[in-house]
Coordinates of C-alpha atoms and ligand atoms in Angstrom, one line a residue:
Chain A
M270 CA -8.5 -14.2 -15.7
R271 CA -9.6 -17.7 -14.6
P272 CA -13.1 -18.1 -13.3
F273 CA -13.5 -18.3 -9.6
V274 CA -16.2 -18.5 -6.9
Y275 CA -16.6 -15.5 -4.6
R276 CA -17.7 -15.8 -1.0
R277 CA -18.0 -13.0 1.6
A278 CA -17.1 -14.1 5.1
T279 CA -18.7 -12.6 8.2
D280 CA -16.5 -14.2 10.9
A281 CA -13.0 -15.6 11.1
Q282 CA -14.0 -19.2 11.7
G283 CA -16.3 -19.1 8.7
A284 CA -13.6 -17.5 6.6
V285 CA -11.1 -20.3 7.5
A286 CA -13.7 -23.1 6.9
T287 CA -14.7 -21.7 3.5
F288 CA -11.0 -21.4 2.6
E289 CA -10.3 -25.0 3.6
A290 CA -13.2 -26.4 1.5
A291 CA -11.6 -25.3 -1.8
P292 CA -8.5 -26.7 -3.4
H293 CA -7.0 -23.3 -4.2
A294 CA -8.7 -20.6 -2.2
M295 CA -7.2 -17.1 -1.4
Y296 CA -8.4 -14.4 0.9
L297 CA -9.4 -11.1 -0.6
G298 CA -8.7 -7.7 1.0
G299 CA -9.0 -4.5 -1.0
G300 CA -7.8 -6.5 -4.1
T301 CA -5.3 -3.9 -5.1
N302 CA -2.5 -6.4 -5.4
L303 CA -4.4 -9.7 -5.8
V304 CA -6.8 -8.6 -8.6
D305 CA -3.8 -7.2 -10.4
L306 CA -1.9 -10.5 -10.1
M307 CA -5.0 -12.5 -11.2
R308 CA -5.2 -10.3 -14.3
L309 CA -1.5 -10.9 -15.0
G310 CA -2.0 -14.6 -14.6
V311 CA 0.4 -14.7 -11.7
A312 CA -2.4 -15.8 -9.2
S313 CA -5.2 -18.0 -10.2
P314 CA -7.4 -18.9 -7.2
D315 CA -10.6 -20.9 -7.7
L316 CA -12.2 -19.3 -4.7
L317 CA -11.9 -15.8 -3.2
V318 CA -12.9 -15.4 0.4
D319 CA -13.6 -11.7 0.9
V320 CA -12.4 -10.8 4.4
T321 CA -13.1 -7.1 4.3
G322 CA -16.5 -7.6 6.0
L323 CA -15.0 -9.2 9.1
P324 CA -15.4 -7.2 12.3
Y325 CA -11.7 -6.2 12.2
D326 CA -12.1 -2.6 11.0
Q327 CA -11.1 -0.7 14.2
V328 CA -8.0 0.7 15.8
E329 CA -8.3 0.2 19.6
E330 CA -6.0 1.0 22.5
T331 CA -4.8 -2.0 24.4
P332 CA -4.6 -2.3 28.2
G333 CA -0.8 -2.4 27.9
G334 CA -0.7 1.1 26.3
G335 CA -0.3 -0.1 22.7
L336 CA -2.7 -0.2 19.8
R337 CA -4.6 -3.1 18.2
I338 CA -5.2 -2.6 14.5
G339 CA -7.8 -4.7 12.8
A340 CA -6.7 -6.4 9.6
A341 CA -9.5 -4.9 7.6
V342 CA -8.6 -1.3 8.5
R343 CA -8.0 0.6 5.3
N344 CA -4.5 2.1 4.8
S345 CA -5.9 5.6 4.5
D346 CA -7.8 5.3 7.8
L347 CA -4.8 4.0 9.6
A348 CA -2.5 6.7 8.3
A349 CA -5.0 9.4 9.5
D350 CA -5.7 7.8 12.9
A351 CA -5.0 10.3 15.7
A352 CA -3.5 7.7 18.1
V353 CA -1.2 6.4 15.3
R354 CA -0.1 9.9 14.4
R355 CA 0.6 10.8 18.0
S356 CA 2.3 7.6 19.3
Y357 CA 3.7 6.0 16.2
P358 CA 4.2 8.7 13.6
V359 CA 6.6 6.4 11.7
L360 CA 3.7 4.2 10.8
S361 CA 1.5 7.0 9.5
Q362 CA 4.4 8.4 7.5
A363 CA 5.2 4.9 6.0
L364 CA 1.6 4.4 4.9
L365 CA 1.5 7.9 3.3
A366 CA 4.7 7.3 1.5
G367 CA 3.1 4.3 -0.3
A368 CA 0.9 4.0 -3.3
S369 CA -1.8 6.7 -4.0
G370 CA -4.8 8.2 -2.2
Q371 CA -7.1 6.0 -4.3
L372 CA -5.2 2.8 -3.6
R373 CA -4.9 3.5 0.2
N374 CA -8.7 3.9 0.3
L375 CA -9.1 0.3 -0.9
A376 CA -6.0 -1.4 0.6
T377 CA -6.2 -3.2 3.9
V378 CA -3.6 -3.8 6.6
G379 CA -3.7 -7.6 6.1
G380 CA -3.4 -7.3 2.3
N381 CA -0.6 -4.7 2.6
L382 CA 1.5 -7.1 4.8
L383 CA 1.0 -9.9 2.3
Q384 CA 1.4 -8.0 -1.0
R385 CA 3.9 -9.7 -3.3
T386 CA 7.2 -8.6 -4.7
R387 CA 7.5 -6.1 -7.6
C388 CA 10.4 -8.0 -9.1
P389 CA 9.7 -7.5 -12.9
Y390 CA 10.2 -11.2 -13.7
F391 CA 7.7 -12.4 -11.0
Q392 CA 5.0 -10.3 -12.6
D393 CA 5.7 -11.5 -16.2
V394 CA 4.4 -15.0 -16.8
S395 CA 6.4 -15.4 -20.0
K396 CA 9.6 -15.4 -17.9
P397 CA 11.1 -18.0 -15.5
C398 CA 10.9 -17.2 -11.8
N399 CA 11.5 -19.4 -8.8
K400 CA 9.0 -17.5 -6.7
R401 CA 6.1 -17.9 -9.2
D402 CA 7.2 -21.2 -10.7
P403 CA 9.5 -23.1 -8.3
G404 CA 12.5 -24.6 -10.0
S405 CA 12.2 -22.5 -13.2
G406 CA 15.2 -20.3 -12.3
C407 CA 15.9 -16.7 -11.3
P408 CA 16.6 -14.5 -14.2
A409 CA 17.0 -11.4 -11.9
R410 CA 20.2 -12.7 -10.4
E411 CA 22.1 -12.0 -13.7
G412 CA 19.5 -9.7 -15.3
E413 CA 17.4 -6.7 -14.1
H414 CA 18.1 -6.4 -10.4
H415 CA 19.2 -2.8 -9.8
N416 CA 16.3 -2.4 -7.4
L417 CA 16.5 -5.8 -5.7
A418 CA 18.0 -7.1 -2.5
I419 CA 21.4 -6.4 -0.9
F420 CA 20.8 -8.5 2.3
G421 CA 19.7 -12.1 2.9
H422 CA 19.2 -13.1 -0.7
S423 CA 19.8 -16.6 -1.9
A424 CA 20.9 -18.4 -5.1
S425 CA 17.2 -19.0 -5.9
C426 CA 15.8 -15.5 -5.3
V427 CA 17.0 -11.9 -4.9
A428 CA 13.6 -10.2 -4.6
T429 CA 12.6 -7.5 -2.1
H430 CA 9.4 -7.1 -0.1
P431 CA 7.6 -4.0 -1.4
S432 CA 5.6 -2.8 1.6
D433 CA 6.4 0.5 3.3
M434 CA 3.9 -0.2 6.1
A435 CA 5.6 -3.5 7.0
V436 CA 8.9 -1.7 7.5
A437 CA 7.5 0.6 10.1
M438 CA 5.7 -2.3 11.8
A439 CA 9.0 -4.3 11.9
A440 CA 10.8 -1.4 13.5
L441 CA 8.0 -1.1 16.1
G442 CA 8.1 -4.8 16.9
A443 CA 4.5 -5.3 15.9
V444 CA 2.7 -8.6 16.7
V445 CA 0.6 -10.2 14.0
H446 CA -2.5 -12.0 15.3
V447 CA -3.5 -14.9 13.1
E448 CA -6.5 -17.3 13.1
G449 CA -6.2 -20.6 11.1
P450 CA -7.0 -24.2 10.7
G451 CA -4.5 -24.9 13.6
G452 CA -6.1 -22.3 15.9
P453 CA -5.0 -18.8 16.8
R454 CA -1.3 -17.7 17.1
R455 CA 0.8 -14.6 17.3
I456 CA 3.8 -13.8 15.2
G457 CA 6.3 -11.1 16.2
M458 CA 7.6 -8.8 13.4
P459 CA 9.9 -8.9 11.6
G460 CA 9.3 -12.7 11.9
L461 CA 6.2 -12.7 9.7
H462 CA 8.2 -12.5 6.5
R463 CA 11.0 -15.0 5.7
L464 CA 14.2 -15.0 3.7
P465 CA 14.0 -16.8 0.4
G466 CA 16.5 -19.7 1.0
D467 CA 15.6 -22.4 -1.4
T468 CA 11.9 -22.0 -1.1
P469 CA 11.3 -18.4 -2.4
E470 CA 7.7 -19.3 -3.3
R471 CA 6.9 -18.8 0.4
D472 CA 7.0 -15.1 1.4
T473 CA 5.9 -15.6 5.0
V474 CA 5.7 -18.1 7.7
L475 CA 1.9 -18.3 7.4
E476 CA 0.5 -21.8 6.7
P477 CA -2.2 -22.3 4.1
G478 CA -5.6 -20.9 5.4
E479 CA -4.1 -18.8 8.1
L480 CA -5.9 -15.4 8.3
I481 CA -4.4 -12.2 9.7
V482 CA -7.0 -10.7 12.0
A483 CA -5.0 -7.9 13.7
V484 CA -1.7 -6.3 14.2
E485 CA -0.8 -5.2 17.7
L486 CA 1.7 -2.4 18.3
P487 CA 3.3 -2.7 21.7
A488 CA 3.7 0.4 23.9
L489 CA 6.9 2.1 22.9
P490 CA 6.8 5.6 24.4
Y491 CA 9.9 6.9 22.5
A492 CA 8.3 6.0 19.2
A493 CA 6.3 9.3 19.6
R494 CA 9.6 10.6 18.0
S495 CA 10.0 8.3 15.0
R496 CA 10.3 8.9 11.3
Y497 CA 10.0 7.2 8.0
R498 CA 12.1 8.3 5.0
K499 CA 11.8 6.7 1.5
V500 CA 14.0 7.2 -1.5
R501 CA 12.5 6.4 -4.9
E502 CA 13.2 6.9 -8.6
R503 CA 10.6 9.7 -8.9
A504 CA 9.3 12.1 -6.3
S505 CA 6.1 10.3 -5.5
F506 CA 4.0 7.2 -6.3
A507 CA 6.8 4.7 -6.7
F508 CA 8.1 1.7 -4.7
A509 CA 11.1 2.3 -2.5
V510 CA 14.7 2.0 -3.7
V511 CA 15.6 2.3 0.0
A512 CA 13.5 3.2 3.0
V513 CA 14.3 3.7 6.6
A514 CA 12.0 3.5 9.6
A515 CA 13.6 4.8 12.8
A516 CA 12.9 5.7 16.4
L517 CA 15.5 7.0 18.9
D518 CA 15.5 7.3 22.7
V519 CA 18.3 9.6 23.9
A520 CA 19.0 10.6 27.5
D521 CA 21.9 12.7 28.7
G522 CA 23.5 12.5 25.3
V523 CA 23.5 8.7 25.2
V524 CA 21.4 6.4 23.1
R525 CA 19.3 4.5 25.6
D526 CA 17.4 2.6 22.9
C527 CA 16.7 2.7 19.2
R528 CA 14.8 0.9 16.4
V529 CA 15.8 0.9 12.8
A530 CA 14.3 -1.1 10.0
L531 CA 15.0 -0.9 6.2
G532 CA 12.8 -1.3 3.2
G533 CA 13.9 -2.1 -0.4
V534 CA 16.9 -4.1 0.7
A535 CA 15.7 -7.6 1.4
H536 CA 13.0 -10.3 1.0
V537 CA 11.7 -9.1 4.4
P538 CA 11.4 -5.8 6.1
W539 CA 15.0 -5.7 7.3
R540 CA 15.4 -5.0 11.0
A541 CA 18.9 -3.5 11.5
E542 CA 19.8 -5.5 14.6
L543 CA 23.5 -5.1 14.3
L544 CA 23.1 -1.3 14.0
E545 CA 20.8 -1.2 17.0
T546 CA 23.1 -3.3 19.2
T547 CA 26.1 -1.1 18.2
L548 CA 24.2 2.1 18.9
R549 CA 22.7 1.2 22.3
G550 CA 24.8 2.9 25.0
A551 CA 26.8 4.9 22.5
P552 CA 27.0 8.7 22.5
A553 CA 24.1 10.2 20.4
T554 CA 26.3 11.7 17.7
R555 CA 26.6 11.6 14.0
E556 CA 29.9 9.7 14.4
S557 CA 28.1 6.9 16.4
F558 CA 25.4 6.7 13.8
V559 CA 27.9 6.3 11.0
V560 CA 29.8 3.5 13.0
A561 CA 26.5 1.7 13.7
A562 CA 25.3 1.9 10.1
E563 CA 28.7 0.6 8.9
A564 CA 28.4 -2.3 11.3
E565 CA 25.1 -3.2 9.7
F566 CA 26.3 -2.9 6.1
A567 CA 29.4 -5.0 6.7
Q568 CA 27.0 -8.0 6.1
A569 CA 25.5 -6.6 2.9
R570 CA 26.0 -8.7 -0.2
P571 CA 25.1 -6.3 -3.1
L572 CA 24.5 -7.7 -6.6
R573 CA 26.3 -6.6 -9.8
D574 CA 24.0 -3.5 -10.3
N575 CA 22.8 -2.5 -6.8
A576 CA 25.9 -1.8 -4.8
Y577 CA 24.7 1.9 -4.9
K578 CA 22.1 1.0 -2.3
V579 CA 24.8 0.5 0.4
P580 CA 26.1 4.1 0.7
L581 CA 22.6 5.4 -0.1
A582 CA 20.9 3.5 2.7
R583 CA 23.8 4.3 5.1
N584 CA 23.5 8.0 4.4
V585 CA 19.7 8.0 4.7
I586 CA 19.9 6.2 8.1
V587 CA 22.5 8.7 9.4
G588 CA 20.3 11.6 8.2
V589 CA 17.1 10.2 9.8
L590 CA 18.8 9.5 13.1
E591 CA 20.3 13.0 13.1
E592 CA 16.8 14.5 12.5
L593 CA 15.5 12.5 15.5
L594 CA 18.1 14.0 17.9
Chain B
M19 CA -18.4 -18.7 -15.0
E20 CA -20.0 -17.7 -11.7
A21 CA -22.5 -14.8 -11.8
I22 CA -23.7 -13.1 -8.7
E23 CA -26.6 -10.6 -8.4
I24 CA -25.6 -7.3 -6.9
V25 CA -27.3 -4.0 -6.3
L26 CA -25.3 -0.7 -6.7
T27 CA -26.6 2.8 -6.4
V28 CA -24.9 4.6 -9.3
N29 CA -25.2 8.4 -9.5
G30 CA -28.3 8.1 -7.3
D31 CA -30.1 5.4 -9.3
E32 CA -30.4 1.9 -7.9
R33 CA -29.1 -0.7 -10.4
R34 CA -29.6 -4.4 -9.9
L35 CA -27.6 -6.7 -12.2
A36 CA -26.0 -10.2 -12.3
V37 CA -22.2 -9.8 -12.7
D38 CA -19.4 -12.2 -13.5
T39 CA -17.2 -12.6 -10.4
R40 CA -14.3 -11.5 -12.5
A41 CA -15.8 -8.2 -13.5
S42 CA -14.2 -5.0 -12.2
L43 CA -16.3 -2.2 -11.0
L44 CA -14.9 -0.3 -14.0
D45 CA -16.0 -2.9 -16.5
V46 CA -19.5 -3.0 -15.0
L47 CA -19.8 0.8 -15.1
R48 CA -18.6 1.0 -18.7
E49 CA -19.9 -2.2 -20.3
R50 CA -23.0 -2.9 -18.4
L51 CA -24.3 0.5 -17.3
G52 CA -23.1 2.5 -20.3
L53 CA -21.2 5.0 -18.1
T54 CA -18.1 5.4 -20.2
G55 CA -16.8 8.5 -18.3
A56 CA -14.4 6.5 -16.2
K57 CA -11.6 5.3 -18.4
K58 CA -9.5 2.2 -18.6
G59 CA -6.0 3.7 -18.9
C60 CA -3.9 0.9 -17.5
D61 CA -6.1 -1.6 -15.7
H62 CA -3.4 -1.9 -13.0
G63 CA -4.0 0.9 -10.5
Q64 CA -1.2 3.0 -12.0
C65 CA -2.8 5.8 -13.8
G66 CA -6.0 6.9 -12.0
A67 CA -8.1 7.3 -15.2
C68 CA -10.7 4.9 -13.7
T69 CA -11.1 6.9 -10.4
V70 CA -14.7 7.0 -9.1
L71 CA -16.2 7.7 -5.7
L72 CA -17.1 4.5 -3.9
D73 CA -19.2 5.1 -0.7
G74 CA -17.8 8.7 -0.8
R75 CA -14.2 7.8 -1.2
R76 CA -12.0 7.9 -4.3
V77 CA -10.8 4.5 -5.5
N78 CA -9.4 2.9 -8.6
S79 CA -12.4 1.1 -10.1
C80 CA -10.2 -1.1 -12.2
L81 CA -8.9 -3.0 -9.1
A82 CA -12.2 -3.2 -7.3
L83 CA -14.2 -6.4 -8.0
A84 CA -17.8 -5.5 -8.5
V85 CA -19.0 -8.5 -6.5
A86 CA -17.0 -7.2 -3.5
H87 CA -19.0 -4.0 -3.4
Q88 CA -22.5 -5.2 -3.0
G89 CA -24.8 -2.4 -1.9
A90 CA -22.2 0.3 -2.5
E91 CA -23.0 3.9 -3.6
V92 CA -20.9 4.9 -6.6
I93 CA -20.5 8.4 -8.1
T94 CA -18.9 8.6 -11.5
V95 CA -17.9 11.7 -13.4
E96 CA -21.4 11.6 -15.0
G97 CA -22.9 12.1 -11.5
L98 CA -20.8 15.1 -10.3
A99 CA -22.9 17.8 -11.8
D100 CA -26.3 18.8 -10.4
G101 CA -28.4 18.7 -13.6
D102 CA -26.9 21.4 -15.8
D103 CA -25.1 22.9 -12.9
L104 CA -21.5 21.8 -13.1
H105 CA -19.6 20.7 -9.9
P106 CA -17.3 23.5 -8.7
V107 CA -14.3 21.3 -9.5
Q108 CA -15.6 20.8 -13.1
R109 CA -16.1 24.6 -13.5
A110 CA -12.5 25.2 -12.2
F111 CA -11.1 22.7 -14.7
I112 CA -12.7 24.6 -17.5
E113 CA -11.7 28.0 -16.3
E114 CA -8.1 27.0 -15.7
D115 CA -7.6 24.8 -18.7
G116 CA -7.2 21.6 -16.6
F117 CA -7.1 19.3 -19.6
Q118 CA -6.0 18.9 -23.2
C119 CA -7.2 15.6 -24.8
G120 CA -9.5 15.0 -21.8
Y121 CA -8.8 11.3 -21.4
C122 CA -7.5 11.5 -17.9
T123 CA -10.0 14.2 -16.9
P124 CA -12.9 12.1 -15.5
G125 CA -10.4 10.4 -13.2
Q126 CA -8.8 13.7 -12.3
L127 CA -12.2 15.2 -11.4
C128 CA -13.4 12.4 -9.2
S129 CA -10.0 12.2 -7.6
A130 CA -9.9 15.9 -6.9
V131 CA -13.4 15.8 -5.4
G132 CA -12.4 12.9 -3.1
M133 CA -9.1 14.5 -2.3
L134 CA -10.7 17.9 -1.2
D135 CA -13.0 15.9 1.1
E136 CA -10.0 14.1 2.6
L137 CA -8.4 17.5 3.2
K138 CA -11.5 18.7 4.9
Q139 CA -11.5 15.7 7.2
G140 CA -7.9 16.6 8.2
W141 CA -6.2 13.6 6.7
P142 CA -2.4 14.2 6.4
S143 CA -0.3 13.5 3.3
A144 CA 3.3 12.6 2.9
V145 CA 4.2 16.3 2.7
T146 CA 2.1 17.6 5.5
G147 CA 4.3 19.1 8.3
D148 CA 3.5 18.8 12.0
D149 CA 2.4 22.4 12.2
D150 CA 0.5 22.7 8.9
D151 CA -3.1 23.7 9.2
L152 CA -5.1 21.7 6.6
G153 CA -7.9 24.2 7.0
D154 CA -5.9 26.7 5.0
E155 CA -5.7 26.7 1.3
P156 CA -3.6 23.7 0.3
S157 CA -0.1 24.4 -0.9
D158 CA 1.0 23.4 -4.4
D159 CA 3.0 20.6 -2.9
E160 CA 0.0 19.3 -1.0
I161 CA -2.1 19.1 -4.1
R162 CA 0.6 17.5 -6.2
E163 CA 1.3 14.8 -3.6
R164 CA -2.4 14.1 -3.0
M165 CA -3.0 13.8 -6.8
N166 CA 0.0 11.5 -7.4
G167 CA -2.3 8.7 -8.4
N168 CA -3.6 10.5 -11.5
L169 CA -1.3 10.7 -14.5
C170 CA -1.8 13.0 -17.5
R171 CA -0.1 12.0 -20.7
C172 CA -0.8 15.4 -22.1
G173 CA 1.1 17.0 -19.2
A174 CA -1.8 19.4 -18.3
Y175 CA -0.6 19.4 -14.7
A176 CA -0.1 23.1 -14.5
G177 CA -3.8 23.7 -15.3
I178 CA -4.9 20.8 -13.2
L179 CA -3.0 22.2 -10.2
A180 CA -4.5 25.7 -10.8
A181 CA -8.0 24.3 -11.1
I182 CA -7.8 22.3 -7.9
K183 CA -6.4 25.3 -6.1
E184 CA -9.3 27.4 -7.4
A185 CA -11.8 24.8 -6.3
S186 CA -10.4 24.5 -2.9
R187 CA -11.1 28.2 -2.1
Ligands
FAD285 C1 0.3 1.3 -8.7 C2 0.6 0.8 -7.3 C3 1.5 1.4 -6.5 C4 1.8 0.9 -5.3 N1 2.7 1.6 -4.5 C5 3.0 1.1 -3.3 C6 4.1 1.7 -2.5 O1 4.7 2.6 -2.9 N2 4.3 1.2 -1.2 C7 3.6 0.1 -0.8 O2 3.9 -0.3 0.4 N3 2.6 -0.5 -1.5 C8 2.3 0.0 -2.7 N4 1.4 -0.6 -3.5 C9 0.8 -1.9 -3.0 C10 -0.4 -1.7 -2.1 O3 0.0 -1.1 -0.9 C11 -1.0 -3.1 -1.9 O4 -1.5 -3.5 -3.1 C12 -2.1 -3.1 -0.8 O5 -1.6 -2.7 0.4 C13 -2.6 -4.5 -0.7 O6 -3.7 -4.5 0.2 P1 -5.1 -5.1 -0.3 O7 -6.0 -5.1 0.9 O8 -5.6 -4.5 -1.5 O9 -4.7 -6.6 -0.6 P2 -5.2 -7.7 -1.6 O10 -4.7 -7.4 -2.9 O11 -6.6 -7.9 -1.4 O12 -4.4 -9.0 -1.0 C14 -3.0 -9.1 -1.1 C15 -2.6 -10.5 -0.5 O13 -3.0 -10.6 0.9 C16 -3.8 -11.7 1.1 N5 -4.7 -11.2 2.2 C17 -5.5 -10.1 2.2 N6 -6.0 -9.9 3.4 C18 -5.6 -11.0 4.2 C19 -5.8 -11.4 5.6 N7 -6.6 -10.6 6.4 N8 -5.3 -12.5 6.0 C20 -4.5 -13.3 5.2 N9 -4.3 -13.0 3.9 C21 -4.8 -11.8 3.4 C22 -4.5 -12.0 -0.2 O14 -4.8 -13.3 -0.3 C23 -3.4 -11.6 -1.2 O15 -2.5 -12.7 -1.3 C24 1.1 -0.2 -4.7 C25 0.1 -0.8 -5.5 C26 -0.2 -0.3 -6.8 C27 -1.2 -1.0 -7.6
SF4_286 S1 14.3 -12.5 -7.7 FE1 12.8 -13.9 -7.0 S2 10.9 -13.0 -7.7 FE2 12.6 -12.2 -9.0 S3 12.9 -13.6 -10.8 FE3 14.3 -14.2 -9.1 S4 13.0 -15.8 -8.1 FE4 11.6 -14.6 -9.3
FES287 S1 -7.3 2.2 -15.3 FE1 -7.4 2.0 -13.1 S2 -5.6 3.1 -12.5 FE2 -5.3 3.0 -14.6
FES288 S1 -5.6 15.7 -20.7 FE1 -4.8 14.2 -22.1 S2 -4.2 12.7 -20.7 FE2 -4.6 14.4 -19.4

């Protein structure tokens, strides 16, 4: 691991200023992804600005009836939070479906959102990878890609975003609060993450030095009935092959509103907008769920070895929506 | 190299030392403080052999930078027993044959202690149902899911499960 300077920030302005003063600074959350990537040689910052001591470790109710989650809240605390479990169970379930108890005790909300892809080539510095080393090529496209993207990939990158938590937040329409060199701003999810296009080195729309300070969940009363289901290659402690976050609002047998987002299928937590549009106003039946899911997957572009994700994800979506009836 | 002076309370003793910013908590415990109970199984957060209690919570010490935990209280497997009196979880591991080679055991023990505390606080897991009472003796599935971050290459899982069940009573 390359030597680096460590600084602990106590307020957001100080964190941003410290970050800007070094040529290649990075923020440090729990370190469960960043320290690993530094050890692998994938990340080599010259300065780490620890942001876990910032006053962003609370989950608070907002005047609008939503929740404001500090970026330094640990994944385990968020999963166990009574208000989250009551009003947004999909978020608690998504967190608990990810990683292990030990990792969730270290991992923060900000770090979870910005964790990097688990594409095997990205993590192996002896291999080319456009995301790690722009212009070097994408061996995954013709190589090992059975667990990579089926939506929104490009010639330069077919990776998926690994976070479970982010999928639930994308379904809930969470708003990410950011401080940075250019001042504060808010970014609605799923808009934080971006498709790879021809610049896969950028996972998100954040500018250098921008710091996540909070994630706000808007009020969404029907999310009290919401669910996360994750399919993986072993029963527990593995990244998603496919994951579904869903909430369903049904009145008089008709779908009034719904939210569906998918994990393990794209470079971003994939909000299934076509599915949602098709389902709104339709009878709340298995048949409608199948039709809506088919509409979404009409735009899927599976790779040589991951076409299995299309029927798998479709079936999981239909199953989850039926459970929410 | 940048070294930073930190203070840690390890198994009740205050330790002051200058550490390289790159050092993990695991390396500091093993190489600097001679506490070789916590093991370096993978150094990537995948196996749980390095699990210790950090400010009362179980964590992977291989991914925790020591400099980031200034002032923390750390309990390693060496600190679980009260003198010659083994911790109930340690006793249960012996009674129920919760190990073979013993390499993963320090991590299993610290993880089990942290996990039983999480249960006591009512934290749910991925297999907890809406109507489950976490005050009851945990089911096999609860224990398995909550111990998912601790691998055992010897496959002593049956004994580990029985031991944790025993200790939870
Ligand atoms: C073995 C293993 C299994 C895992 N399994 C899963 C899984 O199944 N599902 C899943 O979702 N995740 C899984 N994870 C990933 C885990 O959830 C992430 O490592 C964790 O959430 C990252 O949080 P952190 O606070 O430790 O981030 P760090 O590692 O500290 O940081 C991650 C990134 O975020 C940046 N950053 C941190 N905080 C901020 C901030 N406030 N503002 C701006 N930038 C910031 C850092 O600069 C870095 O680039 C697994 C990890 C491991 C090691
Ligand atoms: S899919 Fe993306 S991350 Fe994986 S090798 Fe290709 S460019 Fe790199
Ligand atoms: S050594 Fe830390 S998890 Fe394997
Ligand atoms: S007892 Fe040998 S690895 Fe678990």
